[in-house]
Coordinates of C-alpha atoms in Angstrom, one line a residue:
Chain N
M5 CA 32.9 -14.9 -11.8
K6 CA 32.5 -17.2 -8.9
A7 CA 31.1 -14.4 -6.7
W8 CA 28.8 -13.3 -9.5
R9 CA 27.4 -16.8 -10.0
A10 CA 26.9 -17.0 -6.2
W11 CA 25.0 -13.7 -6.2
V12 CA 22.8 -14.8 -9.1
A13 CA 22.1 -18.1 -7.4
L14 CA 21.3 -16.3 -4.1
L15 CA 18.7 -14.2 -5.9
D16 CA 17.2 -17.2 -7.4
R17 CA 16.1 -18.6 -4.0
R18 CA 12.5 -18.8 -3.3
E19 CA 10.3 -19.3 -0.2
E20 CA 6.7 -19.2 0.8
G21 CA 5.2 -15.8 0.6
T22 CA 3.9 -15.5 4.2
S23 CA 6.5 -12.9 5.6
L24 CA 6.0 -10.8 2.5
A25 CA 2.3 -11.0 2.7
L26 CA 2.3 -9.8 6.3
F27 CA 4.6 -7.0 5.3
R28 CA 2.2 -6.1 2.5
V29 CA -0.9 -6.0 4.7
A30 CA 0.9 -3.9 7.4
I31 CA 2.3 -1.4 4.9
G32 CA -1.1 -1.1 3.3
L33 CA -2.6 -0.3 6.7
C34 CA 0.2 2.3 7.2
V35 CA -0.7 3.9 3.7
L36 CA -4.4 4.1 4.8
G37 CA -3.4 5.5 8.2
T38 CA -0.8 8.0 6.9
V39 CA -3.1 9.5 4.3
G40 CA -6.3 8.8 6.3
T41 CA -5.3 10.9 9.3
V42 CA -4.5 13.9 7.0
V43 CA -8.1 13.5 5.6
G44 CA -9.5 12.9 9.1
H45 CA -7.9 16.1 10.5
G46 CA -9.1 18.2 7.6
L47 CA -5.6 18.9 6.4
V48 CA -5.6 17.8 2.8
E49 CA -6.3 21.2 1.4
V50 CA -4.4 23.0 4.2
L51 CA -1.0 21.2 3.7
W52 CA -1.0 19.9 0.2
V53 CA -3.0 22.5 -1.8
D54 CA -1.4 25.7 -2.9
R55 CA -2.1 29.0 -1.0
A56 CA -4.0 30.3 -4.0
H57 CA -6.7 27.6 -3.5
G58 CA -6.8 27.7 0.4
G59 CA -3.6 26.0 1.5
Y60 CA -1.4 27.7 4.1
R61 CA 1.7 28.2 1.9
S62 CA 2.8 28.8 -1.7
L63 CA 3.8 25.3 -3.1
G64 CA 4.9 26.1 -6.6
E65 CA 4.2 23.3 -9.1
G66 CA 4.9 20.4 -6.8
S67 CA 6.3 17.1 -7.9
W68 CA 6.5 16.1 -11.6
L69 CA 3.2 14.2 -11.2
V70 CA 1.4 17.1 -9.6
A71 CA 2.9 19.5 -12.2
L72 CA 1.8 17.1 -15.0
A73 CA -1.8 17.0 -13.6
G74 CA -2.0 20.9 -13.4
G75 CA -0.4 21.9 -10.1
P76 CA -1.4 21.5 -6.4
T77 CA -5.1 22.4 -6.8
P78 CA -7.9 20.7 -4.7
A79 CA -9.0 18.5 -7.6
V80 CA -5.5 17.2 -8.3
I81 CA -4.7 16.7 -4.6
W82 CA -7.9 14.9 -3.8
G83 CA -7.3 12.7 -6.9
L84 CA -3.9 11.8 -5.5
V85 CA -5.4 11.2 -2.1
A86 CA -7.9 8.8 -3.7
V87 CA -5.2 7.0 -5.7
S88 CA -3.1 6.5 -2.5
L89 CA -6.0 5.2 -0.5
A90 CA -7.0 2.9 -3.3
G91 CA -3.4 1.6 -3.5
G92 CA -3.3 1.0 0.3
A93 CA -6.7 -0.9 0.1
L94 CA -5.4 -3.1 -2.7
L95 CA -2.4 -3.9 -0.6
V96 CA -4.3 -4.8 2.5
A97 CA -6.7 -6.9 0.4
G98 CA -3.9 -8.4 -1.6
L99 CA -5.5 -7.8 -5.0
A100 CA -3.2 -6.7 -7.8
A101 CA -0.7 -5.9 -5.0
R102 CA 2.1 -4.7 -7.3
L103 CA -0.3 -2.2 -8.9
G104 CA -1.6 -1.2 -5.5
A105 CA 1.9 -0.6 -4.3
L106 CA 2.8 1.4 -7.4
L107 CA -0.4 3.5 -7.1
A108 CA 0.3 4.1 -3.4
L109 CA 3.9 4.9 -4.0
Q110 CA 3.3 7.5 -6.7
G111 CA 0.4 9.0 -4.8
V112 CA 2.3 9.3 -1.5
L113 CA 5.5 10.6 -3.3
A114 CA 3.5 13.3 -5.1
L115 CA 1.6 14.3 -2.0
T116 CA 4.5 14.5 0.4
W117 CA 6.8 16.3 -2.0
V118 CA 4.3 18.9 -2.7
N119 CA 5.0 20.4 0.7
G120 CA 8.3 19.3 2.0
H121 CA 7.9 21.2 5.2
A122 CA 5.1 18.9 6.4
G123 CA 6.7 15.5 6.6
G124 CA 9.6 13.6 7.8
S125 CA 11.8 10.5 7.5
Y126 CA 8.7 8.4 7.8
D127 CA 7.7 9.4 4.4
D128 CA 11.0 7.9 3.0
L129 CA 10.5 4.8 5.0
L130 CA 7.0 4.3 3.6
T131 CA 8.1 4.9 0.0
N132 CA 11.0 2.5 0.3
A133 CA 8.7 -0.1 1.6
L134 CA 6.2 0.5 -1.3
W135 CA 8.9 0.2 -3.9
L136 CA 10.0 -3.1 -2.5
L137 CA 6.3 -4.2 -2.7
V138 CA 6.3 -3.2 -6.4
L139 CA 9.2 -5.5 -6.9
A140 CA 7.9 -8.4 -4.7
S141 CA 5.4 -11.2 -5.2
S142 CA 3.5 -10.3 -2.0
D143 CA 0.0 -11.4 -2.8
R144 CA 0.6 -15.1 -3.5
T145 CA -0.8 -15.9 0.0
L146 CA -3.0 -14.3 2.6
S147 CA -4.7 -12.3 -0.1
L148 CA -8.0 -11.9 -2.1
S149 CA -6.0 -12.8 -5.2
C150 CA -4.9 -16.1 -3.7
R151 CA -8.6 -16.8 -2.8
L152 CA -9.7 -16.1 -6.3
R153 CA -6.9 -18.2 -7.7
T154 CA -7.0 -21.2 -5.4
G155 CA -10.3 -21.0 -3.6
R156 CA -8.2 -20.7 -0.3
W157 CA -6.8 -17.7 1.6
R158 CA -3.4 -19.4 2.0
S159 CA -1.0 -20.9 -0.6
D160 CA 2.4 -22.3 -0.3
D161 CA 3.4 -21.1 -3.7
P162 CA 7.1 -20.1 -3.7
V163 CA 8.0 -16.5 -4.3
P164 CA 11.5 -14.9 -4.7
A165 CA 13.0 -14.3 -1.3
W166 CA 15.2 -11.3 -2.1
P167 CA 12.6 -8.6 -1.6
R168 CA 12.3 -9.8 2.0
W169 CA 16.1 -9.5 2.3
L170 CA 16.1 -6.1 0.9
A171 CA 13.5 -5.0 3.5
V172 CA 15.8 -6.2 6.1
L173 CA 18.7 -4.4 4.5
Q174 CA 16.6 -1.3 4.5
L175 CA 15.9 -1.6 8.2
V176 CA 19.7 -1.9 8.8
L177 CA 20.6 1.0 6.6
M178 CA 18.2 3.2 8.4
Y179 CA 19.5 2.4 11.9
A180 CA 23.1 2.4 10.9
S181 CA 22.8 5.8 9.1
S182 CA 20.8 7.3 11.9
G183 CA 23.1 6.0 14.5
S184 CA 26.3 7.1 12.8
Q185 CA 24.8 10.7 12.6
K186 CA 24.1 10.8 16.3
L187 CA 27.3 12.7 17.0
S188 CA 26.0 14.9 19.7
S189 CA 28.1 14.9 22.9
T190 CA 24.8 13.7 24.6
W191 CA 24.7 10.5 22.6
V192 CA 28.2 9.3 22.2
P193 CA 30.4 7.5 24.8
G194 CA 32.3 10.0 26.9
G195 CA 29.3 12.3 27.2
D196 CA 26.6 12.4 29.8
F197 CA 24.1 10.2 27.7
S198 CA 21.3 12.8 28.3
A199 CA 20.1 12.7 24.7
L200 CA 16.9 10.7 25.3
Y201 CA 16.0 12.8 28.4
Y202 CA 16.3 16.1 26.5
I203 CA 14.6 14.6 23.4
L204 CA 11.6 13.7 25.5
Q205 CA 11.4 17.4 26.7
Q206 CA 11.0 18.8 23.2
P207 CA 7.4 20.0 22.9
T208 CA 7.3 19.4 19.2
W209 CA 7.2 15.6 19.5
Q210 CA 5.6 15.1 22.9
R211 CA 2.2 13.6 23.4
F212 CA 2.1 15.0 26.9
D213 CA 4.4 16.9 29.4
M214 CA 7.5 14.7 30.1
R215 CA 9.1 16.4 33.1
W216 CA 8.0 13.3 35.2
V217 CA 11.0 11.4 33.7
A218 CA 13.4 13.7 35.6
P219 CA 13.7 11.3 38.6
L220 CA 14.2 8.5 36.2
F221 CA 17.2 10.2 34.5
P222 CA 19.6 7.3 35.1
L223 CA 17.1 5.0 33.2
T224 CA 17.0 7.5 30.3
Q225 CA 20.9 7.5 30.3
A226 CA 21.0 3.7 30.1
A227 CA 18.3 3.8 27.3
T228 CA 20.4 6.5 25.5
A229 CA 23.5 4.3 25.6
L230 CA 21.6 1.2 24.5
T231 CA 19.9 3.0 21.6
W232 CA 23.1 4.4 20.3
A233 CA 25.1 1.1 20.6
W234 CA 22.2 -0.8 19.1
E235 CA 21.8 1.5 16.1
I236 CA 25.5 1.6 15.4
S237 CA 25.8 -2.1 15.7
S238 CA 22.7 -2.9 13.6
P239 CA 24.7 -4.0 10.5
L240 CA 25.6 -7.1 12.6
L241 CA 22.1 -8.3 12.0
L242 CA 23.2 -9.1 8.4
L243 CA 25.4 -11.7 9.9
A244 CA 22.4 -13.6 11.1
F245 CA 21.1 -13.8 7.5
W246 CA 24.5 -14.7 6.2
A247 CA 24.6 -17.6 8.7
R248 CA 21.2 -18.8 7.7
L249 CA 21.9 -18.7 3.9
G250 CA 24.8 -21.2 4.1
P251 CA 24.6 -25.0 4.0
S252 CA 22.8 -27.0 6.7
P253 CA 23.9 -28.1 9.2
A254 CA 26.2 -25.2 9.7
T255 CA 29.5 -25.5 11.5
G256 CA 32.1 -23.0 12.8
L257 CA 31.2 -19.4 12.7
R258 CA 28.0 -19.9 10.8
G259 CA 26.8 -22.6 13.3
W260 CA 27.7 -20.3 16.2
L261 CA 25.8 -17.3 14.6
R262 CA 22.8 -19.5 13.9
R263 CA 22.6 -20.6 17.5
L264 CA 23.2 -17.0 18.6
D265 CA 20.4 -15.7 16.3
L266 CA 21.1 -12.0 16.4
R267 CA 17.6 -11.3 15.2
R268 CA 16.3 -11.9 18.7
P269 CA 18.4 -9.4 20.7
F270 CA 17.9 -7.0 17.8
A271 CA 14.1 -7.3 18.1
L272 CA 14.2 -7.4 21.9
V273 CA 15.6 -3.9 21.8
G274 CA 14.0 -2.6 18.7
V275 CA 10.3 -3.6 19.4
P276 CA 10.1 -2.0 22.9
M277 CA 12.0 1.1 21.7
H278 CA 9.5 1.7 18.9
L279 CA 6.5 0.9 21.1
G280 CA 7.8 3.3 23.8
T281 CA 8.2 6.0 21.2
L282 CA 4.7 5.4 20.0
L283 CA 3.4 5.7 23.5
V284 CA 5.1 9.0 24.6
M285 CA 5.9 10.7 21.2
N286 CA 4.0 11.8 18.1
V287 CA 6.5 11.2 15.3
G288 CA 3.8 10.3 12.9
P289 CA 3.7 6.7 11.4
F290 CA 7.5 6.2 12.0
S291 CA 7.2 3.6 14.8
A292 CA 4.5 1.6 13.0
L293 CA 6.4 1.7 9.8
S294 CA 9.6 0.5 11.3
L295 CA 7.8 -2.4 13.1
C296 CA 6.4 -3.4 9.7
F297 CA 9.9 -4.2 8.5
Y298 CA 10.5 -6.5 11.4
L299 CA 7.9 -8.8 9.9
C300 CA 10.5 -9.6 7.3
L301 CA 13.1 -10.7 9.9
W302 CA 11.5 -14.1 10.0
H303 CA 11.3 -16.8 7.4
P304 CA 7.7 -18.0 6.4
D305 CA 8.4 -21.3 8.1
E306 CA 9.1 -19.5 11.3
W307 CA 5.8 -17.7 11.1
H308 CA 4.0 -20.9 10.5
A309 CA 5.7 -22.5 13.5
A310 CA 4.8 -19.4 15.7
A311 CA 1.1 -19.7 14.4
R312 CA 1.1 -23.5 15.2
R313 CA 2.4 -22.7 18.7
L314 CA -0.2 -20.1 19.3
R315 CA -3.0 -22.4 18.1
A316 CA -1.7 -25.2 20.3
L317 CA -1.4 -22.8 23.3
R318 CA -5.1 -21.8 22.8
R319 CA -6.2 -25.5 22.6
G320 CA -3.8 -26.4 25.5
R321 CA -2.0 -29.1 23.5
P322 CA 1.6 -29.3 22.3
A323 CA 2.2 -28.0 18.8
T324 CA 2.3 -30.6 15.9
P325 CA 5.7 -30.6 14.1
P326 CA 5.5 -29.2 10.6
A327 CA 5.2 -31.3 7.5
P328 CA 8.3 -31.2 5.3
A329 CA 6.5 -29.4 2.6
T330 CA 9.2 -26.9 1.4
A331 CA 12.1 -29.3 0.7
S332 CA 10.7 -30.8 -2.5
R333 CA 9.7 -27.5 -4.2
P334 CA 12.0 -26.6 -7.1
G335 CA 14.1 -23.6 -6.5
S336 CA 13.0 -23.4 -2.8
T337 CA 15.3 -23.3 0.3
A338 CA 14.4 -25.9 2.8
R339 CA 16.3 -24.0 5.5
P340 CA 14.0 -22.1 7.8
G341 CA 15.2 -18.8 9.0
A342 CA 17.2 -17.7 6.0
Chain J
M18 CA 14.3 -33.9 -15.8
T19 CA 14.9 -30.1 -15.4
H20 CA 14.0 -27.8 -18.1
P21 CA 16.3 -24.9 -19.0
P22 CA 14.8 -21.6 -17.9
A23 CA 12.7 -19.8 -20.6
R24 CA 14.8 -16.6 -20.2
P25 CA 18.3 -17.6 -19.2
W26 CA 19.5 -14.0 -19.2
W27 CA 16.9 -12.9 -16.7
P28 CA 18.6 -14.1 -13.5
H29 CA 21.7 -12.1 -14.5
V30 CA 19.7 -8.9 -15.3
R31 CA 17.8 -9.3 -12.1
A32 CA 21.1 -9.8 -10.1
A33 CA 22.5 -6.7 -11.7
L34 CA 19.4 -4.6 -11.0
V35 CA 19.3 -5.8 -7.3
A36 CA 23.1 -5.0 -7.0
A37 CA 22.4 -1.5 -8.5
H38 CA 19.6 -0.9 -5.9
V39 CA 21.8 -2.1 -3.0
L40 CA 24.6 0.2 -4.2
A41 CA 22.1 3.2 -4.7
V42 CA 20.5 2.9 -1.3
G43 CA 23.8 2.2 0.5
V44 CA 25.5 5.3 -1.0
A45 CA 22.4 7.5 -0.2
A46 CA 22.5 6.3 3.4
L47 CA 26.0 7.7 3.9
P48 CA 25.9 10.2 6.7
A49 CA 25.8 13.9 5.7
P50 CA 24.8 17.1 7.5
E51 CA 22.5 17.9 4.6
G52 CA 19.9 20.5 5.8
G53 CA 22.2 21.5 8.6
M54 CA 24.5 23.5 6.5
N55 CA 23.0 26.9 7.3
R56 CA 25.5 29.2 9.1
A57 CA 22.6 31.2 10.6
A58 CA 21.2 28.0 12.1
W59 CA 24.6 27.3 13.6
A60 CA 24.2 30.4 15.7
D61 CA 21.3 28.7 17.6
P62 CA 22.2 28.1 21.2
T63 CA 21.6 24.3 20.9
V64 CA 24.4 24.1 18.2
Q65 CA 26.6 26.5 20.0
A66 CA 26.4 24.4 23.2
E67 CA 27.1 21.3 21.1
L68 CA 30.3 22.9 19.7
D69 CA 31.3 24.1 23.1
A70 CA 31.0 20.5 24.4
W71 CA 33.1 19.1 21.7
A72 CA 35.8 21.7 21.9
G73 CA 36.0 21.0 25.7
R74 CA 36.1 17.3 25.2
L75 CA 38.9 17.5 22.5
R76 CA 40.9 19.8 24.8
S77 CA 40.4 17.3 27.6
L78 CA 42.0 14.7 25.4
G79 CA 45.1 17.0 25.1
L80 CA 44.3 18.4 21.6
P81 CA 44.9 22.1 21.2
V82 CA 41.5 23.1 19.9
E83 CA 40.2 26.6 19.7
R84 CA 36.4 26.9 19.8
A85 CA 36.0 29.3 16.9
A86 CA 38.6 27.3 14.8
L87 CA 36.8 24.2 15.5
E88 CA 33.5 25.7 14.2
D89 CA 35.2 27.0 11.0
H90 CA 36.9 23.7 10.4
L91 CA 33.7 21.7 10.8
W92 CA 31.9 24.1 8.4
V93 CA 34.5 23.6 5.7
V94 CA 34.5 19.8 6.2
G95 CA 30.7 19.6 6.3
R96 CA 30.4 21.8 3.1
T97 CA 33.0 19.8 1.2
W98 CA 31.5 16.4 2.2
T99 CA 28.0 17.7 1.4
Q100 CA 29.1 18.8 -2.1
A101 CA 31.0 15.6 -2.7
R102 CA 28.1 13.5 -1.7
A103 CA 25.7 15.5 -3.8
A104 CA 28.0 14.9 -6.8
L105 CA 28.1 11.2 -6.1
L106 CA 24.4 11.0 -5.9
R107 CA 23.4 13.2 -8.8
P108 CA 23.3 10.4 -11.4
L109 CA 21.1 8.3 -9.1
R110 CA 18.7 11.1 -8.3
P111 CA 16.1 9.9 -10.9
Y112 CA 16.1 6.6 -9.2
Y113 CA 15.5 8.1 -5.8
R114 CA 12.8 10.4 -7.0
G115 CA 11.0 7.9 -9.2
A116 CA 11.1 4.9 -7.0
G117 CA 11.0 6.7 -3.6
T118 CA 14.2 5.2 -2.4
N119 CA 15.7 8.3 -0.8
Q120 CA 17.6 7.6 2.4
S121 CA 17.3 10.5 4.8
W122 CA 17.8 9.3 8.3
R123 CA 19.0 12.3 10.2
M124 CA 16.7 11.6 13.1
F125 CA 17.3 13.1 16.5
V126 CA 21.0 13.6 15.8
A127 CA 21.1 15.9 18.8
P128 CA 18.4 16.9 21.3
H129 CA 17.2 20.5 20.9
R130 CA 18.3 22.0 24.2
F131 CA 16.5 25.3 23.6
P132 CA 13.2 24.2 22.0
A133 CA 10.6 26.6 20.9
R134 CA 6.9 26.4 21.5
L135 CA 4.3 28.0 19.2
V136 CA 2.1 30.5 20.9
L137 CA -0.9 32.1 19.2
S138 CA -2.7 35.1 20.9
V139 CA -5.6 37.3 20.0
R140 CA -6.0 40.9 21.0
E141 CA -9.5 41.6 22.3
D142 CA -10.5 44.9 23.9
G143 CA -6.8 45.9 23.9
A144 CA -5.6 42.9 25.9
W145 CA -3.7 39.8 24.6
R146 CA -5.1 36.3 25.2
D147 CA -3.3 33.1 24.4
V148 CA -5.6 30.8 22.4
Y149 CA -3.1 28.2 21.3
V150 CA 0.1 27.0 23.1
E151 CA 1.8 24.0 21.7
R152 CA 1.1 21.0 23.9
D153 CA -1.0 22.9 26.3
P154 CA -4.3 21.0 26.8
Q155 CA -6.2 24.1 27.9
R156 CA -5.3 26.4 25.0
R157 CA -6.0 24.5 21.8
W158 CA -7.6 26.7 19.2
M159 CA -6.9 25.0 15.8
G160 CA -5.2 22.2 17.8
R161 CA -6.9 19.5 15.9
Q162 CA -4.9 20.6 12.8
L163 CA -1.8 22.2 14.3
D164 CA -1.2 19.1 16.6
H165 CA -1.1 16.7 13.6
D166 CA 2.3 15.2 13.1
R167 CA 2.7 16.8 9.7
F168 CA 1.9 20.3 11.0
R169 CA 4.2 19.7 14.0
S170 CA 7.0 19.0 11.5
A171 CA 6.3 22.3 9.7
I172 CA 6.0 24.3 12.9
F173 CA 9.3 22.9 14.2
R174 CA 11.1 24.1 11.0
Y175 CA 9.6 27.6 11.3
S176 CA 11.3 28.2 14.6
W177 CA 14.6 28.0 12.7
P178 CA 16.1 30.7 10.4
G179 CA 15.5 30.4 6.7
Y180 CA 11.7 29.8 6.6
G181 CA 10.5 33.5 6.7
R182 CA 8.2 33.3 3.8
A183 CA 6.4 30.1 4.9
W184 CA 6.2 31.5 8.5
A185 CA 4.5 34.7 7.2
E186 CA 2.1 32.7 5.0
L187 CA 1.2 30.6 8.0
G188 CA 0.4 33.8 9.9
Q189 CA -1.9 35.0 7.1
W190 CA -3.7 31.6 6.9
L191 CA -4.2 31.5 10.6
A192 CA -5.4 35.2 10.7
L193 CA -8.2 34.3 8.3
R194 CA -9.5 31.7 10.7
A195 CA -9.0 34.0 13.7
A196 CA -11.0 36.7 12.1
R197 CA -13.9 34.2 11.8
D198 CA -13.5 32.5 15.2
F199 CA -12.8 35.6 17.4
P200 CA -15.2 38.3 16.2
R201 CA -14.1 40.8 18.9
A202 CA -10.4 40.4 18.2
S203 CA -8.4 43.1 16.4
H204 CA -5.1 41.2 15.9
L205 CA -3.6 37.7 15.8
R206 CA -0.1 37.3 17.1
L207 CA 2.2 34.4 16.3
R208 CA 5.4 33.8 18.1
F209 CA 7.7 31.2 19.5
A210 CA 8.4 30.8 23.2
R211 CA 11.9 29.5 23.5
Q212 CA 13.0 28.0 26.8
R213 CA 16.0 26.0 27.6
S214 CA 14.9 22.4 28.6
P215 CA 15.4 22.1 32.5
S216 CA 17.9 19.6 33.6
P217 CA 16.7 16.7 35.8
A218 CA 18.0 18.5 38.8
E219 CA 16.2 21.7 37.9
V220 CA 13.0 19.9 37.4
R221 CA 13.4 18.3 40.9
A222 CA 14.2 21.6 42.4
G223 CA 11.3 23.3 40.6
V224 CA 13.5 25.7 38.7
E225 CA 11.8 27.2 35.6
P226 CA 14.3 28.4 33.0
P227 CA 13.5 31.9 31.5
V228 CA 11.4 32.2 28.4
R229 CA 12.3 34.3 25.4
F230 CA 10.1 35.1 22.5
L231 CA 11.1 35.1 19.0
R232 CA 9.9 35.4 15.4
A233 CA 6.8 37.4 16.5
Q234 CA 4.4 38.6 13.8
E235 CA 1.1 40.4 14.3
V236 CA -1.7 40.3 11.7
E237 CA -4.5 42.9 11.7
L238 CA -7.9 41.2 11.4
A239 CA -10.4 43.9 10.5
S240 CA -9.3 44.1 6.9
L241 CA -9.8 40.3 6.6
R242 CA -13.3 40.6 7.8
E243 CA -14.0 43.3 5.3
G244 CA -12.6 41.0 2.6
D245 CA -15.2 38.4 3.8
G246 CA -17.8 41.0 3.3

């Protein structure tokens, strides 16, 4: 019962909505980009419409929503494209964000299931993000809805913190699951760590010819070892959150973990890895989507502090310390970084 | 003075639902060779090279492993685990499908050492001419569409066994466009050029591994033009 009460209390914690709002805007842009590029490349009726209506392959009835609407015909598919784009736009604007997320989620699910050959893990990553945005209160700040409600673009209204934690958990699950399945002798210790070199040679995902990396083979070996170790050890990131959720000031292991702040080394590897992938490989929106989840690694107070530092840097003055605004809010956590 | 919450049961229901979500996504993320359990695909040289490497490594550790027995054993273990995992996930499927919470993270589990490149050619005046070669900036007919990441994903699949129908349909679809874009062409040919990725030493020495073509299909274009009619 004690563990259950602690779990219930944990999920009752609230914080400002900045991190979730940034996540919402970024995911909304990804929805627009993911569906928009299919429109832009003239592929909507090629990939997602049945062969009988001009598509390149027989698709059957498609997902339950497509089947319910009458099958993968141009009218149904364009309708779903419009619904997805409208959902993405609502998310970016922050207007009826839960409804926007639900529309985008069901639209993207229906479209991507209709032709399972033409997609990848990035579709799962996107729909997982959208489901979290259905559950989250993500438009309390940095949104049109906030502007209409308060007359300002920003608000410090508290929102439940657990959707942000679930986003972090999702990121960890993805890396840990991916890392634990990298069983090739070219990935694991004891092998030659040639995985990244050979992956870069696969024409399917290349942006351009990658034979120029051959003289840099030792660097690709180091990157292979680092990627594998980093993915496998990604669950350690949860310790950073465990440390921050405890009482302040923290002592012992919690205190040490807080000072260590595993989020920094995690992001120091992850962000360049995704940016590098984006630069040399075409794996769809995967890198951009992954980086969206990184926005949830930081507590809203930390985003505000970073924004203050940036503003001060621009003005050439030291940053002003934050006002203790969150401490008195009912149900809020005054501890930054949790 | 603090007021009691309006719905005292809600925090408990929410906690149960979040716990269920965590459990569902955690179980779904358990590693599994789903999608890789196709014995014909195991005959691919990339998979065979991987099995060779593991058999060699286990033998170097002093384990008496026979290459063929290792493959059979892995097949049985993989199939058993895939079936067990599928049974575990079955009651949760509606949640994965309805909420989009599927966890499929089998990304670059092993590099494809013998990758295949799509090559499209048209036959004009009796001679074949390549009009699209994957990642070749000079031969890009239909490249705007075929180079999109979603088409890349589909084309990658069609170089593996088990996609015969979709591969043939892609041929028909491309042939309709070839009949329009190449009025002098009599045929369109689709095939994959498979080439072992050169090692760093081979790249430095300028060694080009041999190319082997597979899954070739030819589509006659004249009848398609008549259909346009």
